[in-house]
C-alpha positions as a Python dict, from the first residue, in 0.01 Angstrom:
ca = {
    (1, 'M'): (0, 0, 0),
    (2, 'P'): (312, -118, -181),
    (3, 'H'): (291, -229, -540),
    (4, 'R'): (352, -604, -563),
    (5, 'Q'): (551, -787, -830),
    (6, 'R'): (266, -1030, -886),
    (7, 'Y'): (-109, -1044, -838),
    (8, 'L'): (-343, -1342, -815),
    (9, 'F'): (-705, -1255, -897),
    (10, 'V'): (-944, -1520, -766),
    (11, 'C'): (-1294, -1515, -912),
    (12, 'I'): (-1561, -1518, -644),
    (13, 'N'): (-1848, -1428, -877),
    (14, 'R'): (-2185, -1570, -776),
    (15, 'R'): (-2468, -1608, -1027),
    (16, 'P'): (-2830, -1683, -945),
    (17, 'E'): (-2899, -2043, -850),
    (18, 'G'): (-2966, -2258, -1155),
    (19, 'H'): (-2778, -2032, -1397),
    (20, 'A'): (-2653, -2236, -1692),
    (21, 'K'): (-2293, -2115, -1657),
    (22, 'G'): (-2274, -2171, -1286),
    (23, 'S'): (-2021, -1962, -1095),
    (24, 'C'): (-1687, -1988, -922),
    (25, 'A'): (-1844, -1907, -584),
    (26, 'D'): (-2084, -2199, -622),
    (27, 'K'): (-1778, -2419, -685),
    (28, 'G'): (-1604, -2305, -365),
    (29, 'S'): (-1382, -2016, -473),
    (30, 'E'): (-1463, -1805, -168),
    (31, 'A'): (-1259, -2050, 43),
    (32, 'I'): (-962, -2019, -194),
    (33, 'V'): (-902, -1648, -126),
    (34, 'P'): (-821, -1668, 248),
    (35, 'A'): (-630, -1994, 200),
    (36, 'L'): (-416, -1834, -71),
    (37, 'K'): (-355, -1522, 139),
    (38, 'E'): (-246, -1742, 429),
    (39, 'A'): (-18, -1952, 206),
    (40, 'L'): (148, -1637, 71),
    (41, 'A'): (193, -1501, 424),
    (42, 'Q'): (351, -1828, 537),
    (43, 'R'): (601, -1798, 254),
    (44, 'G'): (684, -1441, 354),
    (45, 'V'): (580, -1290, 21),
    (46, 'A'): (237, -1143, 98),
    (47, 'K'): (353, -799, 208),
    (48, 'D'): (588, -708, -75),
    (49, 'M'): (589, -963, -358),
    (50, 'V'): (254, -1134, -421),
    (51, 'R'): (-100, -1019, -349),
    (52, 'A'): (-406, -1243, -365),
    (53, 'C'): (-724, -1050, -446),
    (54, 'S'): (-1084, -1148, -490),
    (55, 'S'): (-1229, -1068, -829),
    (56, 'S'): (-1559, -1061, -1005),
    (57, 'C'): (-1617, -1274, -1316),
    (58, 'L'): (-1309, -1363, -1521),
    (59, 'D'): (-1517, -1520, -1804),
    (60, 'L'): (-1377, -1867, -1738),
    (61, 'C'): (-1687, -2023, -1581),
    (62, 'E'): (-1656, -2341, -1781),
    (63, 'T'): (-1312, -2416, -1634),
    (64, 'G'): (-1418, -2434, -1270),
    (65, 'I'): (-1265, -2209, -1004),
    (66, 'S'): (-1053, -1953, -1190),
    (67, 'I'): (-748, -1745, -1100),
    (68, 'V'): (-560, -1500, -1321),
    (69, 'Q'): (-193, -1444, -1242),
    (70, 'E'): (-36, -1115, -1346),
    (71, 'P'): (203, -1005, -1488),
    (72, 'E'): (242, -1352, -1641),
    (73, 'H'): (-107, -1307, -1787),
    (74, 'V'): (-211, -1670, -1742),
    (75, 'A'): (-542, -1808, -1623),
    (76, 'Y'): (-578, -2111, -1399),
    (77, 'G'): (-889, -2326, -1411),
    (78, 'G'): (-1025, -2608, -1202),
    (79, 'V'): (-843, -2480, -895),
    (80, 'T'): (-906, -2658, -564),
    (81, 'L'): (-790, -2595, -209),
    (82, 'A'): (-529, -2868, -267),
    (83, 'D'): (-370, -2646, -537),
    (84, 'V'): (-321, -2340, -315),
    (85, 'G'): (29, -2435, -196),
    (86, 'A'): (155, -2501, -548),
    (87, 'I'): (10, -2169, -670),
    (88, 'A'): (168, -1978, -380),
    (89, 'D'): (506, -2147, -435),
    (90, 'A'): (504, -2076, -808),
    (91, 'A'): (395, -1714, -767),
    (92, 'A'): (668, -1655, -509),
    (93, 'R'): (925, -1780, -763),
    (94, 'G'): (774, -1583, -1053),
    (95, 'E'): (656, -1901, -1221),
    (96, 'V'): (322, -2063, -1299),
    (97, 'V'): (163, -2400, -1225),
    (98, 'E'): (148, -2527, -1582),
    (99, 'R'): (-92, -2814, -1506),
    (100, 'L'): (-357, -2559, -1400),
    (101, 'V'): (-316, -2311, -1687),
    (102, 'V'): (-620, -2295, -1916),
    (103, 'E'): (-532, -1970, -2098),
    (104, 'G'): (-203, -1806, -2189),
    (105, 'L'): (46, -2091, -2142),
    (106, 'E'): (203, -2073, -2488),
    (107, 'Q'): (246, -1695, -2468),
    (108, 'Y'): (395, -1731, -2119),
    (109, 'K'): (647, -1987, -2244),
    (110, 'K'): (744, -1761, -2537),
    (111, 'R'): (796, -1460, -2307),
    (112, 'K'): (995, -1668, -2063),
    (113, 'A'): (1218, -1813, -2337),
    (114, 'G'): (1273, -1484, -2472),
}
């Protein structure tokens, strides 16, 4: 398997029903993974540039469906299926979708400026 320039880790953690924190899977994250893989494939970047991977808990339960993008080291929160195209486009360009970032935006901007 080739090493990719960028990785998107999508939380699909599922907690027991009624858990106070909830979970990304309960919010629909399991549908995000195949949609994101398909979007990356359509853009021609899935095989060598960007890999979407399912992940266990990313400790961002309170933000809704969560994705961490590396190497930018930013976390997206509140992701929906409607956001998949924007995430795939940004990852293919080596950028982030700033409106979705819940962690790491200021550090990302500093590194990018820098």
